[in-house]
PDB file of N, CA and C in Angstrom:
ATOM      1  N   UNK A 428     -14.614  -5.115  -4.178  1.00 46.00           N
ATOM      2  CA  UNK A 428     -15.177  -3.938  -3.558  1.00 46.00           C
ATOM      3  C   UNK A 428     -16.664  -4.122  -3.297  1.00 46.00           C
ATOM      4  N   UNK A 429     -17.106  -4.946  -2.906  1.00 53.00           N
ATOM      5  CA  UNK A 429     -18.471  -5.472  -2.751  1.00 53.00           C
ATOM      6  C   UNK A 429     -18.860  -5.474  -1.662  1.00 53.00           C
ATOM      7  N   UNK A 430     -18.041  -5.522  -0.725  1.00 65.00           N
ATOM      8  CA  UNK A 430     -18.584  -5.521   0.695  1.00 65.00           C
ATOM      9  C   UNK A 430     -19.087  -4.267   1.460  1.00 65.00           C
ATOM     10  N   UNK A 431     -19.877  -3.998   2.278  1.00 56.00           N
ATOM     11  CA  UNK A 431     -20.560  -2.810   2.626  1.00 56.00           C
ATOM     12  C   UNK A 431     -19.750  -1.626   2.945  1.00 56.00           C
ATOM     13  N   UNK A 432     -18.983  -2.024   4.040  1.00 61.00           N
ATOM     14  CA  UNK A 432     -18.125  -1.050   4.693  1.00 61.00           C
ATOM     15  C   UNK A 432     -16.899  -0.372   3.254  1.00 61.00           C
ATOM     16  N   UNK A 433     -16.774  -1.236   2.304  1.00 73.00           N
ATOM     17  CA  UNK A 433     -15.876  -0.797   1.019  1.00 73.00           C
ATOM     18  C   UNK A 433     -16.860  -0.167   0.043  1.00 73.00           C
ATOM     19  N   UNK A 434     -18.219   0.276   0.270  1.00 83.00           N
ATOM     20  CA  UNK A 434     -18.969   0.624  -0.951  1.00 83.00           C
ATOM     21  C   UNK A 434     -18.808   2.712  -1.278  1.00 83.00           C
ATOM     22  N   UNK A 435     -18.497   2.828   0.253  1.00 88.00           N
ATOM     23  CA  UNK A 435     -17.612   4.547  -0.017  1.00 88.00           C
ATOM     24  C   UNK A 435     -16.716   4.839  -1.460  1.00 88.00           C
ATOM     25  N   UNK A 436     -16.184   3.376  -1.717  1.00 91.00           N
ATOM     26  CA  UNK A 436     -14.930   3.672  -2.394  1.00 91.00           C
ATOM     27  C   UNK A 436     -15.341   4.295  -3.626  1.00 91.00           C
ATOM     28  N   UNK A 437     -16.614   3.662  -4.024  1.00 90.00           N
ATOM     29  CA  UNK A 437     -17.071   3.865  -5.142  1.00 90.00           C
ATOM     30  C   UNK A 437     -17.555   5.639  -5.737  1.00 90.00           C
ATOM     31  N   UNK A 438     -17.457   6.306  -4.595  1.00 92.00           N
ATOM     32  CA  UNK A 438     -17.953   7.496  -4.989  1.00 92.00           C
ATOM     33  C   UNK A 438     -16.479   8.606  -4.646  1.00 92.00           C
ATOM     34  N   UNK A 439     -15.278   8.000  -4.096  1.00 94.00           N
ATOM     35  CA  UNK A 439     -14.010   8.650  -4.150  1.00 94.00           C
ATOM     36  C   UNK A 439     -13.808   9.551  -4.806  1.00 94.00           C
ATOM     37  N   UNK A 440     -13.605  10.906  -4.650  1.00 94.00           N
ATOM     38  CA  UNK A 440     -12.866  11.785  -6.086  1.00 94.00           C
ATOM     39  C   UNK A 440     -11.501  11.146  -6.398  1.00 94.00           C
ATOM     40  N   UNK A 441     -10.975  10.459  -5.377  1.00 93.00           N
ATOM     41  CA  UNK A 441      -9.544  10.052  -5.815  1.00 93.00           C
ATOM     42  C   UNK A 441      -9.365   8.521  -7.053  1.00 93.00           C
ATOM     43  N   UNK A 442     -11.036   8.746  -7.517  1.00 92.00           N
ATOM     44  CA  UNK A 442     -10.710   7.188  -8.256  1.00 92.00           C
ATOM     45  C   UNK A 442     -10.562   8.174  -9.573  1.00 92.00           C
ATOM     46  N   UNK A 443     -10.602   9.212  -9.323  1.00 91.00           N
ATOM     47  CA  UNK A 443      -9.960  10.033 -11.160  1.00 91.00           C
ATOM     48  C   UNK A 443      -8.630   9.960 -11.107  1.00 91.00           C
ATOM     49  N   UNK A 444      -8.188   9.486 -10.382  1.00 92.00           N
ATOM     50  CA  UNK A 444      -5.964  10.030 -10.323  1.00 92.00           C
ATOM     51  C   UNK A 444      -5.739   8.548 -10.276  1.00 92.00           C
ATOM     52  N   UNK A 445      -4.733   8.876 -10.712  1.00 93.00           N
ATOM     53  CA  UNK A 445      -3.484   7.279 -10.782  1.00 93.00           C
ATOM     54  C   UNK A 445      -3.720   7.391  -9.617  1.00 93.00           C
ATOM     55  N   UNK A 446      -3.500   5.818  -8.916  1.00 90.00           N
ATOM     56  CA  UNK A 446      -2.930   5.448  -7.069  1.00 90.00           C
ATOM     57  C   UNK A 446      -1.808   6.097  -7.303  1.00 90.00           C
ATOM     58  N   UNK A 447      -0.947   6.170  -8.401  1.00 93.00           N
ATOM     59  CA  UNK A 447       0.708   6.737  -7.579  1.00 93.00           C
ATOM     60  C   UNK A 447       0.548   8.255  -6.918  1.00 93.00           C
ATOM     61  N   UNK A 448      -0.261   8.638  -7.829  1.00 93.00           N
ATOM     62  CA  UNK A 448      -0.460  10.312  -7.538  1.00 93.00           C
ATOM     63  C   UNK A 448      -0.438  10.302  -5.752  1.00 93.00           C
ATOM     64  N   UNK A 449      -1.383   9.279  -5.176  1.00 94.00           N
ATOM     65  CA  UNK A 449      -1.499   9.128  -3.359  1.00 94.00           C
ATOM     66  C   UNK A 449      -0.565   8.662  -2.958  1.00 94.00           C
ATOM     67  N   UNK A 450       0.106   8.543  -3.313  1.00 95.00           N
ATOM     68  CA  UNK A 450       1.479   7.511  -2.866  1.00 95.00           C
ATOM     69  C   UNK A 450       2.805   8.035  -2.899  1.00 95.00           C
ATOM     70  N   UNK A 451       2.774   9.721  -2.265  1.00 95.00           N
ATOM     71  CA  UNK A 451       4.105   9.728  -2.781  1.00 95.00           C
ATOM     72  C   UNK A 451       4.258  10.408  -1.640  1.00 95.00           C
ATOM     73  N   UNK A 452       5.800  11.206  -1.655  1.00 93.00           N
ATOM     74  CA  UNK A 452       6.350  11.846  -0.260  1.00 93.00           C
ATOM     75  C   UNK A 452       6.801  13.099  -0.607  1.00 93.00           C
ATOM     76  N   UNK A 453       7.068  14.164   0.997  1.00 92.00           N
ATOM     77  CA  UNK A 453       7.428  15.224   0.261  1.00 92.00           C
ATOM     78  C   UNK A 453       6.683  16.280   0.122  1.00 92.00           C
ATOM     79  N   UNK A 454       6.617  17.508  -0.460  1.00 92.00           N
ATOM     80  CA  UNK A 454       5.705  18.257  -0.887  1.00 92.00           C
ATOM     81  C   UNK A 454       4.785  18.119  -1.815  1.00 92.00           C
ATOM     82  N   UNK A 455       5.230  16.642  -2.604  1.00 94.00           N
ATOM     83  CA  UNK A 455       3.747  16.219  -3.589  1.00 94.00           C
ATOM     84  C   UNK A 455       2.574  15.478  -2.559  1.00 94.00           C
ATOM     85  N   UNK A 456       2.676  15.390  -1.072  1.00 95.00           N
ATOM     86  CA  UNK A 456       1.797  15.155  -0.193  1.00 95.00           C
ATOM     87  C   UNK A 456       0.797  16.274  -0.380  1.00 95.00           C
ATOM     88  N   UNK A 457       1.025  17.154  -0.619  1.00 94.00           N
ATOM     89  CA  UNK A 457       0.401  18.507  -0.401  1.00 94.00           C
ATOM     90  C   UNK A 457      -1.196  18.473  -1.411  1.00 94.00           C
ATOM     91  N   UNK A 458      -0.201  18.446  -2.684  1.00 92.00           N
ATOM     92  CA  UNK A 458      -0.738  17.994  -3.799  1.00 92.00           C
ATOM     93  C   UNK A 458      -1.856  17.019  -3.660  1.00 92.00           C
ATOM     94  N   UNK A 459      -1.365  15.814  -3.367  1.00 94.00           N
ATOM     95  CA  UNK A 459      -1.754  14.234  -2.956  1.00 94.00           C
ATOM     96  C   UNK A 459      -3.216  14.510  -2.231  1.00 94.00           C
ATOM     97  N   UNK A 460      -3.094  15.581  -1.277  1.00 96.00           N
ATOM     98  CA  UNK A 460      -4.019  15.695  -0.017  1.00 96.00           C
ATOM     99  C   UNK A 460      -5.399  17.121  -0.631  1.00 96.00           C
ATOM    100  N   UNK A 461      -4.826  17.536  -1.575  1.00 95.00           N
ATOM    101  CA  UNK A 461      -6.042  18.521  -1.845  1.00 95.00           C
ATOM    102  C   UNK A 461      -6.812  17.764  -2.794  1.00 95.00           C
ATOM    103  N   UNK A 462      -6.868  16.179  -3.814  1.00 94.00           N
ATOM    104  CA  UNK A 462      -7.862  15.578  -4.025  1.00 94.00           C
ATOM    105  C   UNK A 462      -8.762  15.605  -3.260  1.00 94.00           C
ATOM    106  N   UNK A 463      -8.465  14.931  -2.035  1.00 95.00           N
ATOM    107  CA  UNK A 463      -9.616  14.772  -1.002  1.00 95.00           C
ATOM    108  C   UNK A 463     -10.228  16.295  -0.701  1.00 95.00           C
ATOM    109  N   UNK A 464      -9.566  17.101  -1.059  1.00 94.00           N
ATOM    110  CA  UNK A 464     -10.360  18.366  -0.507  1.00 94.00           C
ATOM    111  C   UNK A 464     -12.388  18.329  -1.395  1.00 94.00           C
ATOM    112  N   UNK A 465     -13.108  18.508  -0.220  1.00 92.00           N
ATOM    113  CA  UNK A 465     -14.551  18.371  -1.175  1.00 92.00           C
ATOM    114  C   UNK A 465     -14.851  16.743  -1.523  1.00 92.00           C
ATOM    115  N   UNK A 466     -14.215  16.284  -1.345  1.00 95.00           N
ATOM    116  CA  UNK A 466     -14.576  14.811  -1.233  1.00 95.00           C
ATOM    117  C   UNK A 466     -15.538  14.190  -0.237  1.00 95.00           C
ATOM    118  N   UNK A 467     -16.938  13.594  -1.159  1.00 94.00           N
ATOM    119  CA  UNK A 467     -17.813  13.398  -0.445  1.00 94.00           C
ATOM    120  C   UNK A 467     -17.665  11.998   0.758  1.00 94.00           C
ATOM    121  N   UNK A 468     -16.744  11.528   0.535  1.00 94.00           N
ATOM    122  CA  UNK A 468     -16.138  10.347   1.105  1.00 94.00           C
ATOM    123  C   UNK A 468     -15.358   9.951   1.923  1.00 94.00           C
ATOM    124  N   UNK A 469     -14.652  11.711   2.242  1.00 94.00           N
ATOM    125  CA  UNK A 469     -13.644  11.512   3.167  1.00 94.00           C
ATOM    126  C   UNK A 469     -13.320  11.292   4.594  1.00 94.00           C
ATOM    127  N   UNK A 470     -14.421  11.225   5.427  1.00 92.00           N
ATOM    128  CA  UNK A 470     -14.765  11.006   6.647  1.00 92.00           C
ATOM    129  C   UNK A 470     -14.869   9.675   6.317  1.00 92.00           C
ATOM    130  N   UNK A 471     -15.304   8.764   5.336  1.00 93.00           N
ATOM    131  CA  UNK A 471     -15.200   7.040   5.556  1.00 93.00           C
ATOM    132  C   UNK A 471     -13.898   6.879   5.156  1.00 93.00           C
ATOM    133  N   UNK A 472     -13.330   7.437   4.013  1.00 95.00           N
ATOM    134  CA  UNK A 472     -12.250   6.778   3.897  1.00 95.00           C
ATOM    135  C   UNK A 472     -10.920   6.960   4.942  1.00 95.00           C
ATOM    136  N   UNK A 473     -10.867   8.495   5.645  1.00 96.00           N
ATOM    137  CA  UNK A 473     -10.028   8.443   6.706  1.00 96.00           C
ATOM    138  C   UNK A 473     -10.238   7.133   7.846  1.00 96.00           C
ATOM    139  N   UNK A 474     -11.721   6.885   8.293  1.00 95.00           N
ATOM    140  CA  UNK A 474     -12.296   5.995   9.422  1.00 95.00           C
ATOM    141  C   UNK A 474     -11.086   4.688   8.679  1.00 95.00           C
ATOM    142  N   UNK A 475     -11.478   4.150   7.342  1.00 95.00           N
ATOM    143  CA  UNK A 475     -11.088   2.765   6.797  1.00 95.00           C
ATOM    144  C   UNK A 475      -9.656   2.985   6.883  1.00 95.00           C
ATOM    145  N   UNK A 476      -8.710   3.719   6.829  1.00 96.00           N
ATOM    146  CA  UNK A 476      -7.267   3.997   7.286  1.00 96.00           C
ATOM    147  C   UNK A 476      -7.265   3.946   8.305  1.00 96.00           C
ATOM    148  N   UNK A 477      -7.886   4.232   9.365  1.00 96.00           N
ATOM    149  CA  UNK A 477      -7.418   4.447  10.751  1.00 96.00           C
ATOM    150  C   UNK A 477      -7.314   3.042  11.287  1.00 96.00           C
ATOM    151  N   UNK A 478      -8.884   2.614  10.950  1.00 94.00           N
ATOM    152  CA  UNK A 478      -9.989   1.052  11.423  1.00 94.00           C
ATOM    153  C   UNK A 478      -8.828   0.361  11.210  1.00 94.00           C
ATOM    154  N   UNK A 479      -8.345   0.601   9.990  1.00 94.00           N
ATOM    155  CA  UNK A 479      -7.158  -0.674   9.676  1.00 94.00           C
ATOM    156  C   UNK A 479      -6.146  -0.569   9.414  1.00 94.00           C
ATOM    157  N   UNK A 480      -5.597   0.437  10.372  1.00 95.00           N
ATOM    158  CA  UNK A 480      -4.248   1.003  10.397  1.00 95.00           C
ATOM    159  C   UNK A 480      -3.197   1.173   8.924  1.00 95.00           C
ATOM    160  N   UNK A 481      -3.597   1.436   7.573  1.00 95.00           N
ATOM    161  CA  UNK A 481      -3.262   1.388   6.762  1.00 95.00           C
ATOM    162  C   UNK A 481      -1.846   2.442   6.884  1.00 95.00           C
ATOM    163  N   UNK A 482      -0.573   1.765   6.505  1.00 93.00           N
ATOM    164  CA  UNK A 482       0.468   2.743   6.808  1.00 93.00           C
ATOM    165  C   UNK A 482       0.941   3.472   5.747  1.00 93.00           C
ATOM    166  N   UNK A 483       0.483   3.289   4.241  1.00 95.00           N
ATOM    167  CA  UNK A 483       1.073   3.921   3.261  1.00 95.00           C
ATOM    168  C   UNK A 483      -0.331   5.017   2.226  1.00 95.00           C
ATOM    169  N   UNK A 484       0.420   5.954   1.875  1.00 96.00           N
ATOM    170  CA  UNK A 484      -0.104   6.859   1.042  1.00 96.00           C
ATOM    171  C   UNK A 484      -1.362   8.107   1.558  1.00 96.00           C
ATOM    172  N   UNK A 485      -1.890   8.585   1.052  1.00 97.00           N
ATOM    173  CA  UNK A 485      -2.955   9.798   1.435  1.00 97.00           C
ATOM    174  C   UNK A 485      -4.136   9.046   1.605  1.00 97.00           C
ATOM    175  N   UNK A 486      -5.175   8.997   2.825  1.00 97.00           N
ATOM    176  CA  UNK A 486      -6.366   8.409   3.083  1.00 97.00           C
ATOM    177  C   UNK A 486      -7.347   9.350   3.954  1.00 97.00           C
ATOM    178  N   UNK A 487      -8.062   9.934   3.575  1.00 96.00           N
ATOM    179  CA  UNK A 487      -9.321  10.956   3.985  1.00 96.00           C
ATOM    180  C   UNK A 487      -8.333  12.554   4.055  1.00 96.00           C
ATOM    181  N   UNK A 488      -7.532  12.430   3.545  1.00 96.00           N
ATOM    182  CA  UNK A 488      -7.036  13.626   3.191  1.00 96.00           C
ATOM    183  C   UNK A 488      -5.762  13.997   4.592  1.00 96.00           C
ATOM    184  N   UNK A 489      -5.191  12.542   5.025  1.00 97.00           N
ATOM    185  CA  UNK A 489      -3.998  12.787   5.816  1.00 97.00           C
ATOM    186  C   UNK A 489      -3.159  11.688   5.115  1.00 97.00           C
ATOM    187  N   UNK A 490      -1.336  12.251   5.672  1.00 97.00           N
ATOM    188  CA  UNK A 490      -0.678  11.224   5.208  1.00 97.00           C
ATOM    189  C   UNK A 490      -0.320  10.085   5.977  1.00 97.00           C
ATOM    190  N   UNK A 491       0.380   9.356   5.984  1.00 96.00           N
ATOM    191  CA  UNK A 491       0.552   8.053   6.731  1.00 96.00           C
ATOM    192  C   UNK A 491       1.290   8.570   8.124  1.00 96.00           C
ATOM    193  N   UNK A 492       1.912  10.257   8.265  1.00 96.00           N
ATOM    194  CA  UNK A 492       2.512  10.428   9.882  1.00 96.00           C
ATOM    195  C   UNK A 492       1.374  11.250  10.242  1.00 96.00           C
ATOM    196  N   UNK A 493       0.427  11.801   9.567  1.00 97.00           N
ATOM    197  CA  UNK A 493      -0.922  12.773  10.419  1.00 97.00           C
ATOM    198  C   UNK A 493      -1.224  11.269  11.037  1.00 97.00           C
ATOM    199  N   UNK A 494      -1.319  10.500  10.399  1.00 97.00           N
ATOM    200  CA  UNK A 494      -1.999   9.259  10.992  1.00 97.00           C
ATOM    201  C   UNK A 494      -1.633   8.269  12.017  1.00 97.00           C
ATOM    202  N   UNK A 495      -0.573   8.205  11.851  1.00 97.00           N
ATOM    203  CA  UNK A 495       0.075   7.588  13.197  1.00 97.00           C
ATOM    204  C   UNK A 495       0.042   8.551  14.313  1.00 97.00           C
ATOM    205  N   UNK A 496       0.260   9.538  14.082  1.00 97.00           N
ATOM    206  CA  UNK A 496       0.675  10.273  15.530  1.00 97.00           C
ATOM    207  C   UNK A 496      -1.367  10.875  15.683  1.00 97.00           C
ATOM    208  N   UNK A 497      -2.144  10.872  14.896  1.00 96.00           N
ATOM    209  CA  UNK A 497      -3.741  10.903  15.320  1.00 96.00           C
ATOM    210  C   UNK A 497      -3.715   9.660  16.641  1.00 96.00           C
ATOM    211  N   UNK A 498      -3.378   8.188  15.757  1.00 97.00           N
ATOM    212  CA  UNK A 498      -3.364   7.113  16.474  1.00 97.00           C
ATOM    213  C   UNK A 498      -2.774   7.242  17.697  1.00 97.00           C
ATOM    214  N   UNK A 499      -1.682   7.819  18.117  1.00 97.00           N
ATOM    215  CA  UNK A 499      -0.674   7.709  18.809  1.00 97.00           C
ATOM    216  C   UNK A 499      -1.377   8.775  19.983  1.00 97.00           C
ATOM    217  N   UNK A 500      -2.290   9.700  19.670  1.00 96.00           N
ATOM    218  CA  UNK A 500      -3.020  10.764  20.444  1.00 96.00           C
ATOM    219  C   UNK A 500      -3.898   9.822  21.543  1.00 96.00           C
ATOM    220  N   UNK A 501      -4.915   9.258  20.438  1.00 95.00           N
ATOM    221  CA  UNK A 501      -5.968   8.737  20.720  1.00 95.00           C
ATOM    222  C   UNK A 501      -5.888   6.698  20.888  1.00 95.00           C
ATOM    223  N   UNK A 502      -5.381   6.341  21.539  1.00 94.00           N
ATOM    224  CA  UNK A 502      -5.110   5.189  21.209  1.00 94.00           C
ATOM    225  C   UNK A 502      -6.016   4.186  21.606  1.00 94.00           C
ATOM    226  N   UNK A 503      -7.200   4.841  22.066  1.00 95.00           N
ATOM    227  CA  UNK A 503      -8.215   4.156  22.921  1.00 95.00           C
ATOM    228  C   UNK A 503      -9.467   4.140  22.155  1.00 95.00           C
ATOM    229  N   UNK A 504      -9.153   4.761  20.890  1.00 94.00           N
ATOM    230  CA  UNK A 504     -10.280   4.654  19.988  1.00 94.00           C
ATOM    231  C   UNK A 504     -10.621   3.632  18.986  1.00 94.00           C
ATOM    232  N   UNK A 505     -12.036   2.565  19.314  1.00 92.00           N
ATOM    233  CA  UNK A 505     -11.972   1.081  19.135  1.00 92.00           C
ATOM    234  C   UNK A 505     -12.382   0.948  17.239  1.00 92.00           C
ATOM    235  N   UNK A 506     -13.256   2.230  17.406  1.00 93.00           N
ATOM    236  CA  UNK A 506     -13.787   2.373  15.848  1.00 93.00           C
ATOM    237  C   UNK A 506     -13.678   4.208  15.294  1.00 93.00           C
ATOM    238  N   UNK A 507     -12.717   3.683  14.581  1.00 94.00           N
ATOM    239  CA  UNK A 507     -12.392   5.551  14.048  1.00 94.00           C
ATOM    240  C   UNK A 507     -13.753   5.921  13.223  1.00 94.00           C
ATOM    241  N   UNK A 508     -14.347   5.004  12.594  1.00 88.00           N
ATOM    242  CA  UNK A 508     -15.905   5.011  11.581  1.00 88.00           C
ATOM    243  C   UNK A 508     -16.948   5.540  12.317  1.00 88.00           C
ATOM    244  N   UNK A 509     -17.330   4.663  13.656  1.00 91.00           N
ATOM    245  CA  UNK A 509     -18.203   5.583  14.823  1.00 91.00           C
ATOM    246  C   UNK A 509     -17.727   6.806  15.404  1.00 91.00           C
ATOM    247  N   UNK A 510     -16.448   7.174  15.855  1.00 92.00           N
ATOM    248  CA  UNK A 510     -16.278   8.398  16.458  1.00 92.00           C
ATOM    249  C   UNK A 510     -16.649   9.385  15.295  1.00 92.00           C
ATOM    250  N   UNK A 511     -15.961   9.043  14.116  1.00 88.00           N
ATOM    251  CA  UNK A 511     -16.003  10.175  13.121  1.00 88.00           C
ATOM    252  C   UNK A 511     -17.233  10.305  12.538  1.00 88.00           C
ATOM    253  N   UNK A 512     -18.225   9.560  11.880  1.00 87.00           N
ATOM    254  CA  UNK A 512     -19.662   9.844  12.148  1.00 87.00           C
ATOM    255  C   UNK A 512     -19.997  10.647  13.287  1.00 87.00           C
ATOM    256  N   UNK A 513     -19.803  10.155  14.617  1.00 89.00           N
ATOM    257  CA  UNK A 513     -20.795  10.850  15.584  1.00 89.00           C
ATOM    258  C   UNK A 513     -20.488  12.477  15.740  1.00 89.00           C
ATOM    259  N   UNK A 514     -19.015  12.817  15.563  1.00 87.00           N
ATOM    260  CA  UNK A 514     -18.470  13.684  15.460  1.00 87.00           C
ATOM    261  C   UNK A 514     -19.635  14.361  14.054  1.00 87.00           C
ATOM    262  N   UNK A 515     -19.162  13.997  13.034  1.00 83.00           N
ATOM    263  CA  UNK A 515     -20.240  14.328  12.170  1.00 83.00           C
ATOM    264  C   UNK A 515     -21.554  15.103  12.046  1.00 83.00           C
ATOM    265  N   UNK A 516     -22.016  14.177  12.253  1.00 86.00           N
ATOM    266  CA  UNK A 516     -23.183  14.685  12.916  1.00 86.00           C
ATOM    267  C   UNK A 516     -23.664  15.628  13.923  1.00 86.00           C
ATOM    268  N   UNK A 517     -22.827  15.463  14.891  1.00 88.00           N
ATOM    269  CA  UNK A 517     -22.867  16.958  15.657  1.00 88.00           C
ATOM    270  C   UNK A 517     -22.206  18.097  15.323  1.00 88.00           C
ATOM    271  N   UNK A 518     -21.410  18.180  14.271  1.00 84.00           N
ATOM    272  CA  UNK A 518     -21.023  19.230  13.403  1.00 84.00           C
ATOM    273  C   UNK A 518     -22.724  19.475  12.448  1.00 84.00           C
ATOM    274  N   UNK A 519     -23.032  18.548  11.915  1.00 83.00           N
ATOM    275  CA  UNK A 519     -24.186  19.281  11.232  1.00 83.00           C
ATOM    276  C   UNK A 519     -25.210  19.562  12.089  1.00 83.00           C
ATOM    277  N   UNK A 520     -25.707  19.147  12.909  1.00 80.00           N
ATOM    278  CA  UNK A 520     -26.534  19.247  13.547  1.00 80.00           C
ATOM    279  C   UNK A 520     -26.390  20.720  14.140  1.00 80.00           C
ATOM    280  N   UNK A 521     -25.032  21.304  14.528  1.00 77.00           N
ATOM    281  CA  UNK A 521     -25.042  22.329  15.244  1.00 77.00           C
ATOM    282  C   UNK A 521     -24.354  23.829  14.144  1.00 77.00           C
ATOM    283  N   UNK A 522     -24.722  23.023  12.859  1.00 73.00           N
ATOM    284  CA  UNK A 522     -24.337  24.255  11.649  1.00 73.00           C
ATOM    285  C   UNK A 522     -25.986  24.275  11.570  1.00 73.00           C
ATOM    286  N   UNK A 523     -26.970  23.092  11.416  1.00 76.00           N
ATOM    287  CA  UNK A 523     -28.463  23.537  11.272  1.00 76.00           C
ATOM    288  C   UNK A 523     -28.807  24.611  12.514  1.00 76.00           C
ATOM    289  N   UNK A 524     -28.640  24.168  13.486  1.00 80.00           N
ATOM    290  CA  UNK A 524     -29.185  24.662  14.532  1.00 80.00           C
ATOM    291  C   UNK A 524     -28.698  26.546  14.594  1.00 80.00           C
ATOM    292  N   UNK A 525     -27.123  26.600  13.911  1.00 75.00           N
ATOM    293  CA  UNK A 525     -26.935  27.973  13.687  1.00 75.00           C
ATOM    294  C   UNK A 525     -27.641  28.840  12.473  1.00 75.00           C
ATOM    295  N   UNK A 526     -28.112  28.138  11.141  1.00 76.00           N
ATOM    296  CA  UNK A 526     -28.772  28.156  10.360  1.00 76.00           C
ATOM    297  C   UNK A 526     -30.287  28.907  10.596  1.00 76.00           C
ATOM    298  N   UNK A 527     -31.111  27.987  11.573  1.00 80.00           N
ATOM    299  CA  UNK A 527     -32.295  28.459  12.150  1.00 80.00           C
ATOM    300  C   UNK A 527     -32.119  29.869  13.002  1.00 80.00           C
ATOM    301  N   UNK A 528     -31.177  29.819  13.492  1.00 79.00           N
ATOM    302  CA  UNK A 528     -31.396  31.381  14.456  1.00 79.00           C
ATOM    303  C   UNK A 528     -30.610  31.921  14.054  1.00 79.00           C
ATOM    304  N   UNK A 529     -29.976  32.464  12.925  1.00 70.00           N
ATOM    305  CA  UNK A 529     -29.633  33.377  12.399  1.00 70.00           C
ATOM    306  C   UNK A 529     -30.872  34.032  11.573  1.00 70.00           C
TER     307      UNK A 529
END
């Protein structure tokens, strides 16, 4: 886990749960998917599922069919890490900007 783009991992809420807990099917998806809820990480770790098409278990707080059929939407998207940052950012940018003129 040393490499840059893997250094997100390190601040995961999901490194408190067993991996099986993410890994399952069913209505324990449900379960599986509200770790990530509040997870400061979850915009990289969804990007690193997408980036690398990972097909099994819960990753930024979708399961492996939110994710294919995201893919299956958007199939022209070269880096899920840049869209979802930039996306990002113009979400905060335009919660500050509502912030100030209120």
């Amino acid at each position: 886990m040393g490499s840059v783009e893997d250094r997100w991992m390190r601040s995961a809420l999901c490194r408190t749960v067993q991996a099986d807990d993410l890994f399952v099917e069913g209505a324990a998806q449900n379960r599986a998917k509200a770790v990530c809820t509040g997870c400061p990480v979850r915009t990289e770790c969804l990007a690193y599922a997408l980036d690398h098409r990972v097909e099994h278990g819960i990753w930024g707080g979708m399961t492996e069919r939110e994710r294919r059929a995201l893919l299956k939407r958007r199939p022209t998207v070269r880096s899920w890490g840049q869209l979802l940052e930039a996306a990002r950012r113009q979400r905060d940018g335009a919660a500050a900007t509502e912030r100030r003129s209120a």
